[in-house]
Amino acid sequence: MGRLFGTDGVRGVANADLTAELALGLSVAAAHVLAETGTLEGHRPTAVVGRDPRASGEFLEAAVVAGLASAGVDVLRVGVLPTPAVAYLTGALGADLGVMLSASHNAMPDNGVKFFARGGHKLADELEDRIETLYEQHRTGEPWARPTGAGVGRVTDYTEGFDRYVAHLVAVLPNRLDGLKVVLDEAHGAAARVSPEAFARAGAEVVTIGADPNGLNINEGCGSTHLELLKTAVVEHGADLGIAHDGDADRCLAVDASGEEVDGDQILAVLALAMREAGQLRKDTVVGTVMSNLGFKIAMEREGIHLVQTAVGDRYVLESMKAQGYALGGEQSGHVIVLDHATTGDGTLTGLMLAARVVATGRTLADLAGVMQRLPQILVNVRDVDKSRVDTSPELAAAVEEAERELGDTGRVLLRQSGTEPLVRVMVEAADIEQARSVAGRLADAVKSALG
């Protein structure tokens, strides 16, 4: 059996790859690993279970709840809420684990199962491996102690979760949003109710699009992966800014009043300056990834803020933040983590904090985002090559060295192996987009020649 867990839980086409049987079995295994069922005298383990609006989430939720309850775990079913809401409630309610059913920004046929440990934290690889091992043992027939009678888990609908999470979001804002007009694109996803309610409670005038989930339209032509509708709506409504989430609302991208995109790097730059001004940016450091735009790095250096860069993936950003005690980190894609208020990326919280900065400064979002200049990034996928030799080929190393010499201090080169396919990703950044394209094309040819 190949590894079930990817970079963000277990995902696949619902009812094909991710079946009810798999969801149930993983939940039983997770209960034994994360809730320590049967080992704590007098302890009734508890789990928080939430989902996004995908139609498949209905039967997968039933499978997860059945698995947990059959393993002796009491379940608090919070319904349709964002991923960060499930993480928050897992911690706030003192639950032993949390489970979120979502495939984030993926298309509707997909779904996923994501587990949170106590405190609402993502699982370390070691815990995921233990769950997989136990799942496989159970699947092949190894017996496990099944509780009976009063020992089985009880299932409760925790309807207070919505209000508790929204109240948390509004409470952490440094100032209200009175006088601000904002358009929210909810991607027909998990934040369709939460985000408009939070912005309205904070005082903003709210216009919503993509806020009518029917189980089949999540991420369909809207949300953070399709900003066209939001750009148009912001201009048409004369709004101060627009905020876009993905299906499970752990991402946030923005649009300024003129309809121009403000990406995750620019949002990080704005929040980094705001948090430093408030004395909240610990060690004057922000965490990004190797894919962070060079313009972001240049801007942070100019502002006296240190940038730590990790491997691509918000889990690696979070690991670095927790290990070193940093307060802010994220990715260009819009995963932004404010660790004092959230244990994972929270798109609604990020949007609220960005809006609060606009109100507090009296400046436009375009003006604030202008702290950094995005340098053009050219990405080329070179397929059907021996990606294992990308770091050891002398021929390729020479080509990279020549490219970096040509770009100088105004550009950079990055070669990345795909995690699942036989391809190498070539990324080139440069102030001159034509130069970036030219260098990327030559490097792609060099990769094919050296590794093909």
GROMACS .gro file of C-alpha atoms in nm:
model
  452
    1MET     CA    1   0.000   0.000   0.000
    2GLY     CA    2   0.140   0.342  -0.095
    3ARG     CA    3   0.139   0.620   0.162
    4LEU     CA    4  -0.217   0.745   0.210
    5PHE     CA    5  -0.134   1.080   0.365
    6GLY     CA    6  -0.019   1.357   0.134
    7THR     CA    7   0.095   1.706   0.226
    8ASP     CA    8  -0.248   1.793   0.364
    9GLY     CA    9  -0.435   1.483   0.476
   10VAL     CA   10  -0.579   1.201   0.267
   11ARG     CA   11  -0.737   1.314  -0.061
   12GLY     CA   12  -0.886   1.159  -0.372
   13VAL     CA   13  -1.197   1.130  -0.583
   14ALA     CA   14  -1.482   1.075  -0.338
   15ASN     CA   15  -1.638   0.729  -0.355
   16ALA     CA   16  -1.360   0.609  -0.586
   17ASP     CA   17  -1.028   0.675  -0.412
   18LEU     CA   18  -1.171   0.809  -0.087
   19THR     CA   19  -1.445   0.566   0.005
   20ALA     CA   20  -1.672   0.546   0.307
   21GLU     CA   21  -1.485   0.232   0.414
   22LEU     CA   22  -1.151   0.414   0.401
   23ALA     CA   23  -1.286   0.716   0.591
   24LEU     CA   24  -1.434   0.491   0.860
   25GLY     CA   25  -1.118   0.283   0.895
   26LEU     CA   26  -0.891   0.586   0.915
   27SER     CA   27  -1.114   0.738   1.182
   28VAL     CA   28  -1.097   0.424   1.395
   29ALA     CA   29  -0.718   0.420   1.363
   30ALA     CA   30  -0.694   0.794   1.437
   31ALA     CA   31  -0.909   0.746   1.747
   32HIS     CA   32  -0.667   0.488   1.884
   33VAL     CA   33  -0.359   0.695   1.802
   34LEU     CA   34  -0.480   1.045   1.893
   35ALA     CA   35  -0.742   0.984   2.162
   36GLU     CA   36  -0.561   0.701   2.343
   37THR     CA   37  -0.891   0.519   2.377
   38GLY     CA   38  -0.907   0.269   2.657
   39THR     CA   39  -0.587   0.394   2.825
   40LEU     CA   40  -0.709   0.688   3.034
   41GLU     CA   41  -0.903   0.597   3.346
   42GLY     CA   42  -1.245   0.761   3.342
   43HIS     CA   43  -1.165   0.967   3.032
   44ARG     CA   44  -1.426   1.008   2.758
   45PRO     CA   45  -1.235   1.105   2.443
   46THR     CA   46  -1.395   1.373   2.228
   47ALA     CA   47  -1.358   1.466   1.863
   48VAL     CA   48  -1.474   1.771   1.666
   49VAL     CA   49  -1.592   1.685   1.312
   50GLY     CA   50  -1.661   1.942   1.039
   51ARG     CA   51  -1.682   1.953   0.662
   52ASP     CA   52  -1.710   2.176   0.358
   53PRO     CA   53  -2.035   2.176   0.153
   54ARG     CA   54  -1.938   1.908  -0.103
   55ALA     CA   55  -2.216   1.657  -0.160
   56SER     CA   56  -1.975   1.372  -0.085
   57GLY     CA   57  -1.905   1.525   0.254
   58GLU     CA   58  -2.245   1.409   0.370
   59PHE     CA   59  -2.173   1.037   0.343
   60LEU     CA   60  -1.807   1.075   0.437
   61GLU     CA   61  -1.905   1.265   0.752
   62ALA     CA   62  -2.137   0.978   0.843
   63ALA     CA   63  -1.853   0.730   0.795
   64VAL     CA   64  -1.608   0.933   1.005
   65VAL     CA   65  -1.860   0.981   1.284
   66ALA     CA   66  -1.942   0.609   1.280
   67GLY     CA   67  -1.575   0.515   1.300
   68LEU     CA   68  -1.502   0.749   1.588
   69ALA     CA   69  -1.812   0.653   1.788
   70SER     CA   70  -1.748   0.282   1.735
   71ALA     CA   71  -1.401   0.336   1.885
   72GLY     CA   72  -1.551   0.495   2.196
   73VAL     CA   73  -1.504   0.862   2.103
   74ASP     CA   74  -1.778   1.117   2.170
   75VAL     CA   75  -1.833   1.330   1.860
   76LEU     CA   76  -1.920   1.699   1.841
   77ARG     CA   77  -2.051   1.745   1.488
   78VAL     CA   78  -2.011   2.113   1.389
   79GLY     CA   79  -2.143   2.084   1.030
   80VAL     CA   80  -2.022   2.305   0.747
   81LEU     CA   81  -1.740   2.524   0.876
   82PRO     CA   82  -1.394   2.623   0.748
   83THR     CA   83  -1.089   2.409   0.819
   84PRO     CA   84  -0.943   2.670   1.057
   85ALA     CA   85  -1.273   2.674   1.247
   86VAL     CA   86  -1.246   2.301   1.313
   87ALA     CA   87  -0.885   2.348   1.422
   88TYR     CA   88  -0.984   2.636   1.653
   89LEU     CA   89  -1.277   2.450   1.807
   90THR     CA   90  -1.065   2.139   1.862
   91GLY     CA   91  -0.837   2.347   2.080
   92ALA     CA   92  -1.099   2.570   2.241
   93LEU     CA   93  -1.320   2.277   2.342
   94GLY     CA   94  -1.032   2.068   2.473
   95ALA     CA   95  -1.106   1.788   2.227
   96ASP     CA   96  -0.867   1.498   2.179
   97LEU     CA   97  -0.875   1.532   1.801
   98GLY     CA   98  -1.046   1.710   1.515
   99VAL     CA   99  -1.148   1.588   1.170
  100MET     CA  100  -1.214   1.807   0.865
  101LEU     CA  101  -1.364   1.672   0.545
  102SER     CA  102  -1.252   1.886   0.253
  103ALA     CA  103  -1.037   1.887  -0.059
  104SER     CA  104  -0.967   2.260  -0.022
  105HIS     CA  105  -0.934   2.428  -0.364
  106ASN     CA  106  -0.978   2.103  -0.561
  107ALA     CA  107  -1.276   2.047  -0.790
  108MET     CA  108  -1.605   1.915  -0.648
  109PRO     CA  109  -1.558   1.541  -0.722
  110ASP     CA  110  -1.258   1.530  -0.486
  111ASN     CA  111  -1.272   1.520  -0.109
  112GLY     CA  112  -1.030   1.465   0.175
  113VAL     CA  113  -0.990   1.372   0.541
  114LYS     CA  114  -0.765   1.588   0.757
  115PHE     CA  115  -0.693   1.515   1.122
  116PHE     CA  116  -0.594   1.757   1.398
  117ALA     CA  117  -0.429   1.659   1.724
  118ARG     CA  118  -0.506   1.810   2.065
  119GLY     CA  119  -0.490   2.187   2.055
  120GLY     CA  120  -0.598   2.190   1.690
  121HIS     CA  121  -0.251   2.123   1.550
  122LYS     CA  122  -0.169   1.947   1.224
  123LEU     CA  123  -0.022   1.600   1.260
  124ALA     CA  124   0.348   1.528   1.244
  125ASP     CA  125   0.457   1.267   0.989
  126GLU     CA  126   0.518   1.019   1.272
  127LEU     CA  127   0.155   1.037   1.384
  128GLU     CA  128   0.027   1.000   1.029
  129ASP     CA  129   0.249   0.694   0.984
  130ARG     CA  130   0.113   0.540   1.304
  131ILE     CA  131  -0.246   0.596   1.186
  132GLU     CA  132  -0.169   0.439   0.848
  133THR     CA  133   0.000   0.138   1.007
  134LEU     CA  134  -0.290   0.078   1.244
  135TYR     CA  135  -0.544   0.127   0.965
  136GLU     CA  136  -0.370  -0.139   0.757
  137GLN     CA  137  -0.358  -0.380   1.051
  138HIS     CA  138  -0.731  -0.338   1.108
  139ARG     CA  139  -0.803  -0.368   0.736
  140THR     CA  140  -0.626  -0.702   0.715
  141GLY     CA  141  -0.825  -0.844   1.002
  142GLU     CA  142  -0.627  -0.777   1.321
  143PRO     CA  143  -0.888  -0.746   1.598
  144TRP     CA  144  -0.922  -0.436   1.813
  145ALA     CA  145  -1.105  -0.385   2.140
  146ARG     CA  146  -1.453  -0.267   2.048
  147PRO     CA  147  -1.646  -0.093   2.327
  148THR     CA  148  -2.005  -0.196   2.390
  149GLY     CA  149  -2.296  -0.064   2.590
  150ALA     CA  150  -2.221   0.270   2.754
  151GLY     CA  151  -1.866   0.250   2.618
  152VAL     CA  152  -1.957   0.350   2.263
  153GLY     CA  153  -1.921   0.712   2.162
  154ARG     CA  154  -2.214   0.953   2.163
  155VAL     CA  155  -2.284   1.196   1.878
  156THR     CA  156  -2.398   1.555   1.938
  157ASP     CA  157  -2.462   1.842   1.696
  158TYR     CA  158  -2.256   2.132   1.832
  159THR     CA  159  -2.448   2.421   1.678
  160GLU     CA  160  -2.269   2.676   1.895
  161GLY     CA  161  -1.951   2.626   1.691
  162PHE     CA  162  -2.045   2.888   1.431
  163ASP     CA  163  -2.098   3.172   1.678
  164ARG     CA  164  -1.801   3.075   1.892
  165TYR     CA  165  -1.566   3.083   1.594
  166VAL     CA  166  -1.700   3.410   1.452
  167ALA     CA  167  -1.675   3.574   1.795
  168HIS     CA  168  -1.311   3.460   1.816
  169LEU     CA  169  -1.231   3.612   1.477
  170VAL     CA  170  -1.384   3.949   1.558
  171ALA     CA  171  -1.228   3.961   1.906
  172VAL     CA  172  -0.870   3.942   1.779
  173LEU     CA  173  -0.902   4.241   1.545
  174PRO     CA  174  -0.702   4.548   1.652
  175ASN     CA  175  -0.976   4.785   1.530
  176ARG     CA  176  -1.323   4.782   1.377
  177LEU     CA  177  -1.399   4.802   1.004
  178ASP     CA  178  -1.666   5.075   1.012
  179GLY     CA  179  -1.681   5.270   0.686
  180LEU     CA  180  -1.515   4.995   0.480
  181LYS     CA  181  -1.691   4.836   0.183
  182VAL     CA  182  -1.570   4.487   0.096
  183VAL     CA  183  -1.667   4.221  -0.157
  184LEU     CA  184  -1.626   3.862  -0.036
  185ASP     CA  185  -1.594   3.567  -0.275
  186GLU     CA  186  -1.668   3.255  -0.073
  187ALA     CA  187  -1.602   3.000  -0.353
  188HIS     CA  188  -1.942   2.842  -0.271
  189GLY     CA  189  -1.745   2.684   0.011
  190ALA     CA  190  -1.714   2.638   0.383
  191ALA     CA  191  -1.695   3.010   0.471
  192ALA     CA  192  -2.015   3.110   0.287
  193ARG     CA  193  -2.181   3.201   0.620
  194VAL     CA  194  -1.882   3.257   0.846
  195SER     CA  195  -1.688   3.520   0.653
  196PRO     CA  196  -1.978   3.758   0.573
  197GLU     CA  197  -2.098   3.734   0.933
  198ALA     CA  198  -1.752   3.810   1.074
  199PHE     CA  199  -1.695   4.111   0.847
  200ALA     CA  200  -2.044   4.244   0.919
  201ARG     CA  201  -2.001   4.208   1.296
  202ALA     CA  202  -1.672   4.395   1.266
  203GLY     CA  203  -1.855   4.687   1.104
  204ALA     CA  204  -1.786   4.648   0.733
  205GLU     CA  205  -2.040   4.692   0.454
  206VAL     CA  206  -2.042   4.350   0.289
  207VAL     CA  207  -2.119   4.239  -0.065
  208THR     CA  208  -2.100   3.864  -0.125
  209ILE     CA  209  -2.047   3.652  -0.435
  210GLY     CA  210  -1.995   3.279  -0.454
  211ALA     CA  211  -2.189   3.237  -0.131
  212ASP     CA  212  -2.462   2.995  -0.240
  213PRO     CA  213  -2.318   2.645  -0.199
  214ASN     CA  214  -2.538   2.362  -0.326
  215GLY     CA  215  -2.293   2.076  -0.275
  216LEU     CA  216  -2.193   2.070  -0.643
  217ASN     CA  217  -2.059   2.419  -0.720
  218ILE     CA  218  -1.766   2.455  -0.477
  219ASN     CA  219  -1.467   2.637  -0.638
  220GLU     CA  220  -1.653   2.644  -0.970
  221GLY     CA  221  -1.522   2.949  -1.155
  222CYS     CA  222  -1.491   3.147  -0.833
  223GLY     CA  223  -1.285   3.182  -0.518
  224SER     CA  224  -0.910   3.222  -0.475
  225THR     CA  225  -0.829   3.012  -0.783
  226HIS     CA  226  -1.056   3.219  -1.012
  227LEU     CA  227  -1.034   3.588  -0.925
  228GLU     CA  228  -1.202   3.727  -1.236
  229LEU     CA  229  -1.550   3.756  -1.083
  230LEU     CA  230  -1.415   3.923  -0.771
  231LYS     CA  231  -1.211   4.176  -0.969
  232THR     CA  232  -1.521   4.273  -1.167
  233ALA     CA  233  -1.745   4.289  -0.858
  234VAL     CA  234  -1.507   4.511  -0.662
  235VAL     CA  235  -1.498   4.769  -0.940
  236GLU     CA  236  -1.872   4.749  -1.011
  237HIS     CA  237  -1.966   4.799  -0.645
  238GLY     CA  238  -1.704   5.067  -0.581
  239ALA     CA  239  -1.566   4.862  -0.294
  240ASP     CA  240  -1.246   4.939  -0.105
  241LEU     CA  241  -1.120   4.585  -0.152
  242GLY     CA  242  -1.218   4.228  -0.222
  243ILE     CA  243  -1.133   3.905  -0.040
  244ALA     CA  244  -1.135   3.558  -0.196
  245HIS     CA  245  -1.127   3.224  -0.015
  246ASP     CA  246  -1.092   2.868  -0.137
  247GLY     CA  247  -1.329   2.581  -0.065
  248ASP     CA  248  -1.225   2.525   0.297
  249ALA     CA  249  -1.126   2.890   0.361
  250ASP     CA  250  -0.772   2.834   0.479
  251ARG     CA  251  -0.654   3.068   0.202
  252CYS     CA  252  -0.700   3.438   0.136
  253LEU     CA  253  -0.617   3.639  -0.172
  254ALA     CA  254  -0.722   3.999  -0.218
  255VAL     CA  255  -0.816   4.252  -0.485
  256ASP     CA  256  -0.762   4.626  -0.452
  257ALA     CA  257  -1.017   4.895  -0.540
  258SER     CA  258  -0.902   4.907  -0.903
  259GLY     CA  259  -0.942   4.530  -0.946
  260GLU     CA  260  -0.572   4.439  -0.921
  261GLU     CA  261  -0.474   4.116  -0.746
  262VAL     CA  262  -0.291   4.127  -0.412
  263ASP     CA  263  -0.128   3.789  -0.360
  264GLY     CA  264  -0.014   3.604  -0.050
  265ASP     CA  265   0.335   3.755  -0.051
  266GLN     CA  266   0.194   4.108  -0.061
  267ILE     CA  267  -0.054   4.025   0.216
  268LEU     CA  268   0.232   3.889   0.427
  269ALA     CA  269   0.431   4.208   0.366
  270VAL     CA  270   0.140   4.429   0.477
  271LEU     CA  271   0.072   4.221   0.788
  272ALA     CA  272   0.441   4.195   0.877
  273LEU     CA  273   0.473   4.573   0.893
  274ALA     CA  274   0.148   4.604   1.089
  275MET     CA  275   0.252   4.339   1.342
  276ARG     CA  276   0.599   4.487   1.386
  277GLU     CA  277   0.443   4.828   1.449
  278ALA     CA  278   0.225   4.668   1.717
  279GLY     CA  279   0.519   4.482   1.872
  280GLN     CA  280   0.374   4.144   1.769
  281LEU     CA  281   0.625   4.032   1.504
  282ARG     CA  282   0.850   3.817   1.720
  283LYS     CA  283   1.220   3.837   1.635
  284ASP     CA  284   1.126   4.077   1.352
  285THR     CA  285   1.093   3.767   1.133
  286VAL     CA  286   0.841   3.639   0.881
  287VAL     CA  287   0.843   3.286   0.738
  288GLY     CA  288   0.787   3.215   0.368
  289THR     CA  289   0.884   2.939   0.127
  290VAL     CA  290   1.145   2.904  -0.146
  291MET     CA  291   0.868   3.005  -0.388
  292SER     CA  292   0.818   3.344  -0.220
  293ASN     CA  293   0.863   3.617  -0.477
  294LEU     CA  294   1.208   3.776  -0.483
  295GLY     CA  295   1.034   4.111  -0.458
  296PHE     CA  296   0.900   4.005  -0.117
  297LYS     CA  297   1.250   3.922   0.005
  298ILE     CA  298   1.388   4.252  -0.122
  299ALA     CA  299   1.106   4.445   0.046
  300MET     CA  300   1.153   4.271   0.380
  301GLU     CA  301   1.527   4.332   0.374
  302ARG     CA  302   1.466   4.700   0.299
  303GLU     CA  303   1.222   4.724   0.592
  304GLY     CA  304   1.459   4.550   0.833
  305ILE     CA  305   1.252   4.231   0.860
  306HIS     CA  306   1.423   3.893   0.839
  307LEU     CA  307   1.278   3.632   0.600
  308VAL     CA  308   1.310   3.261   0.675
  309GLN     CA  309   1.234   3.039   0.375
  310THR     CA  310   1.119   2.676   0.398
  311ALA     CA  311   1.024   2.402   0.152
  312VAL     CA  312   0.697   2.457  -0.035
  313GLY     CA  313   0.389   2.375   0.174
  314ASP     CA  314   0.217   2.551   0.462
  315ARG     CA  315   0.300   2.259   0.692
  316TYR     CA  316   0.671   2.340   0.656
  317VAL     CA  317   0.604   2.707   0.722
  318LEU     CA  318   0.413   2.612   1.036
  319GLU     CA  319   0.685   2.372   1.155
  320SER     CA  320   0.945   2.649   1.128
  321MET     CA  321   0.722   2.898   1.308
  322LYS     CA  322   0.654   2.661   1.597
  323ALA     CA  323   1.015   2.548   1.627
  324GLN     CA  324   1.157   2.902   1.636
  325GLY     CA  325   0.870   3.091   1.797
  326TYR     CA  326   0.785   3.310   1.499
  327ALA     CA  327   0.444   3.479   1.479
  328LEU     CA  328   0.374   3.520   1.106
  329GLY     CA  329   0.427   3.306   0.799
  330GLY     CA  330   0.266   3.194   0.478
  331GLU     CA  331   0.274   3.125   0.108
  332GLN     CA  332   0.220   3.317  -0.213
  333SER     CA  333  -0.095   3.108  -0.267
  334GLY     CA  334  -0.265   3.281   0.025
  335HIS     CA  335  -0.204   3.041   0.314
  336VAL     CA  336  -0.125   3.290   0.591
  337ILE     CA  337  -0.065   3.176   0.949
  338VAL     CA  338  -0.093   3.418   1.242
  339LEU     CA  339   0.021   3.183   1.514
  340ASP     CA  340  -0.099   3.390   1.809
  341HIS     CA  341  -0.459   3.348   1.690
  342ALA     CA  342  -0.468   3.034   1.475
  343THR     CA  343  -0.296   2.696   1.450
  344THR     CA  344  -0.329   2.679   1.072
  345GLY     CA  345  -0.386   2.908   0.776
  346ASP     CA  346  -0.710   3.102   0.827
  347GLY     CA  347  -0.844   3.287   0.524
  348THR     CA  348  -1.117   3.477   0.707
  349LEU     CA  349  -0.882   3.591   0.983
  350THR     CA  350  -0.625   3.699   0.724
  351GLY     CA  351  -0.884   3.898   0.531
  352LEU     CA  352  -1.010   4.065   0.847
  353MET     CA  353  -0.660   4.165   0.955
  354LEU     CA  354  -0.580   4.300   0.611
  355ALA     CA  355  -0.902   4.503   0.610
  356ALA     CA  356  -0.828   4.629   0.962
  357ARG     CA  357  -0.491   4.760   0.843
  358VAL     CA  358  -0.659   4.951   0.560
  359VAL     CA  359  -0.897   5.118   0.808
  360ALA     CA  360  -0.631   5.184   1.073
  361THR     CA  361  -0.391   5.356   0.831
  362GLY     CA  362  -0.648   5.531   0.613
  363ARG     CA  363  -0.445   5.411   0.314
  364THR     CA  364  -0.572   5.214   0.015
  365LEU     CA  365  -0.488   4.847  -0.020
  366ALA     CA  366  -0.297   4.925  -0.339
  367ASP     CA  367  -0.083   5.175  -0.148
  368LEU     CA  368  -0.016   4.931   0.136
  369ALA     CA  369   0.063   4.642  -0.102
  370GLY     CA  370   0.305   4.871  -0.286
  371VAL     CA  371   0.559   4.805  -0.011
  372MET     CA  372   0.681   4.528  -0.242
  373GLN     CA  373   0.717   4.503  -0.617
  374ARG     CA  374   0.633   4.159  -0.751
  375LEU     CA  375   0.900   4.043  -0.989
  376PRO     CA  376   0.779   3.838  -1.286
  377GLN     CA  377   0.800   3.461  -1.225
  378ILE     CA  378   0.825   3.222  -1.517
  379LEU     CA  379   0.748   2.854  -1.444
  380VAL     CA  380   0.830   2.575  -1.690
  381ASN     CA  381   0.758   2.205  -1.627
  382VAL     CA  382   1.011   1.974  -1.792
  383ARG     CA  383   0.854   1.629  -1.817
  384ASP     CA  384   0.987   1.276  -1.861
  385VAL     CA  385   1.329   1.338  -1.705
  386ASP     CA  386   1.527   1.167  -1.429
  387LYS     CA  387   1.437   1.411  -1.152
  388SER     CA  388   1.655   1.222  -0.900
  389ARG     CA  389   1.968   1.368  -1.063
  390VAL     CA  390   1.860   1.732  -1.053
  391ASP     CA  391   2.100   1.807  -0.765
  392THR     CA  392   2.394   1.597  -0.885
  393SER     CA  393   2.429   1.668  -1.259
  394PRO     CA  394   2.747   1.874  -1.331
  395GLU     CA  395   2.604   1.981  -1.668
  396LEU     CA  396   2.289   2.116  -1.506
  397ALA     CA  397   2.485   2.285  -1.227
  398ALA     CA  398   2.692   2.470  -1.486
  399ALA     CA  399   2.376   2.587  -1.667
  400VAL     CA  400   2.225   2.714  -1.343
  401GLU     CA  401   2.547   2.895  -1.253
  402GLU     CA  402   2.551   3.067  -1.593
  403ALA     CA  403   2.186   3.169  -1.556
  404GLU     CA  404   2.241   3.313  -1.209
  405ARG     CA  405   2.543   3.506  -1.334
  406GLU     CA  406   2.333   3.659  -1.611
  407LEU     CA  407   2.048   3.755  -1.373
  408GLY     CA  408   2.276   3.900  -1.106
  409ASP     CA  409   2.114   4.051  -0.798
  410THR     CA  410   1.789   4.131  -0.982
  411GLY     CA  411   1.679   3.771  -1.039
  412ARG     CA  412   1.706   3.411  -0.924
  413VAL     CA  413   1.671   3.052  -1.039
  414LEU     CA  414   1.500   2.760  -0.864
  415LEU     CA  415   1.479   2.397  -0.977
  416ARG     CA  416   1.231   2.171  -0.795
  417GLN     CA  417   1.152   1.803  -0.828
  418SER     CA  418   0.787   1.706  -0.850
  419GLY     CA  419   0.678   1.492  -0.560
  420THR     CA  420   0.462   1.262  -0.772
  421GLU     CA  421   0.559   1.296  -1.140
  422PRO     CA  422   0.881   1.248  -1.343
  423LEU     CA  423   0.926   1.619  -1.398
  424VAL     CA  424   1.141   1.910  -1.288
  425ARG     CA  425   0.996   2.257  -1.236
  426VAL     CA  426   1.211   2.545  -1.356
  427MET     CA  427   1.134   2.882  -1.199
  428VAL     CA  428   1.307   3.203  -1.303
  429GLU     CA  429   1.244   3.548  -1.157
  430ALA     CA  430   1.377   3.870  -1.303
  431ALA     CA  431   1.284   4.237  -1.313
  432ASP     CA  432   1.268   4.205  -1.694
  433ILE     CA  433   1.002   3.949  -1.790
  434GLU     CA  434   1.153   3.889  -2.132
  435GLN     CA  435   1.486   3.809  -1.973
  436ALA     CA  436   1.306   3.572  -1.732
  437ARG     CA  437   1.138   3.394  -2.023
  438SER     CA  438   1.466   3.365  -2.214
  439VAL     CA  439   1.659   3.226  -1.918
  440ALA     CA  440   1.377   2.985  -1.828
  441GLY     CA  441   1.367   2.851  -2.183
  442ARG     CA  442   1.740   2.788  -2.190
  443LEU     CA  443   1.733   2.621  -1.849
  444ALA     CA  444   1.443   2.398  -1.953
  445ASP     CA  445   1.649   2.285  -2.251
  446ALA     CA  446   1.946   2.222  -2.019
  447VAL     CA  447   1.731   2.011  -1.786
  448LYS     CA  448   1.605   1.802  -2.078
  449SER     CA  449   1.958   1.757  -2.209
  450ALA     CA  450   2.114   1.670  -1.874
  451LEU     CA  451   1.837   1.456  -1.727
  452GLY     CA  452   1.641   1.330  -2.029
   0.00000   0.00000   0.00000
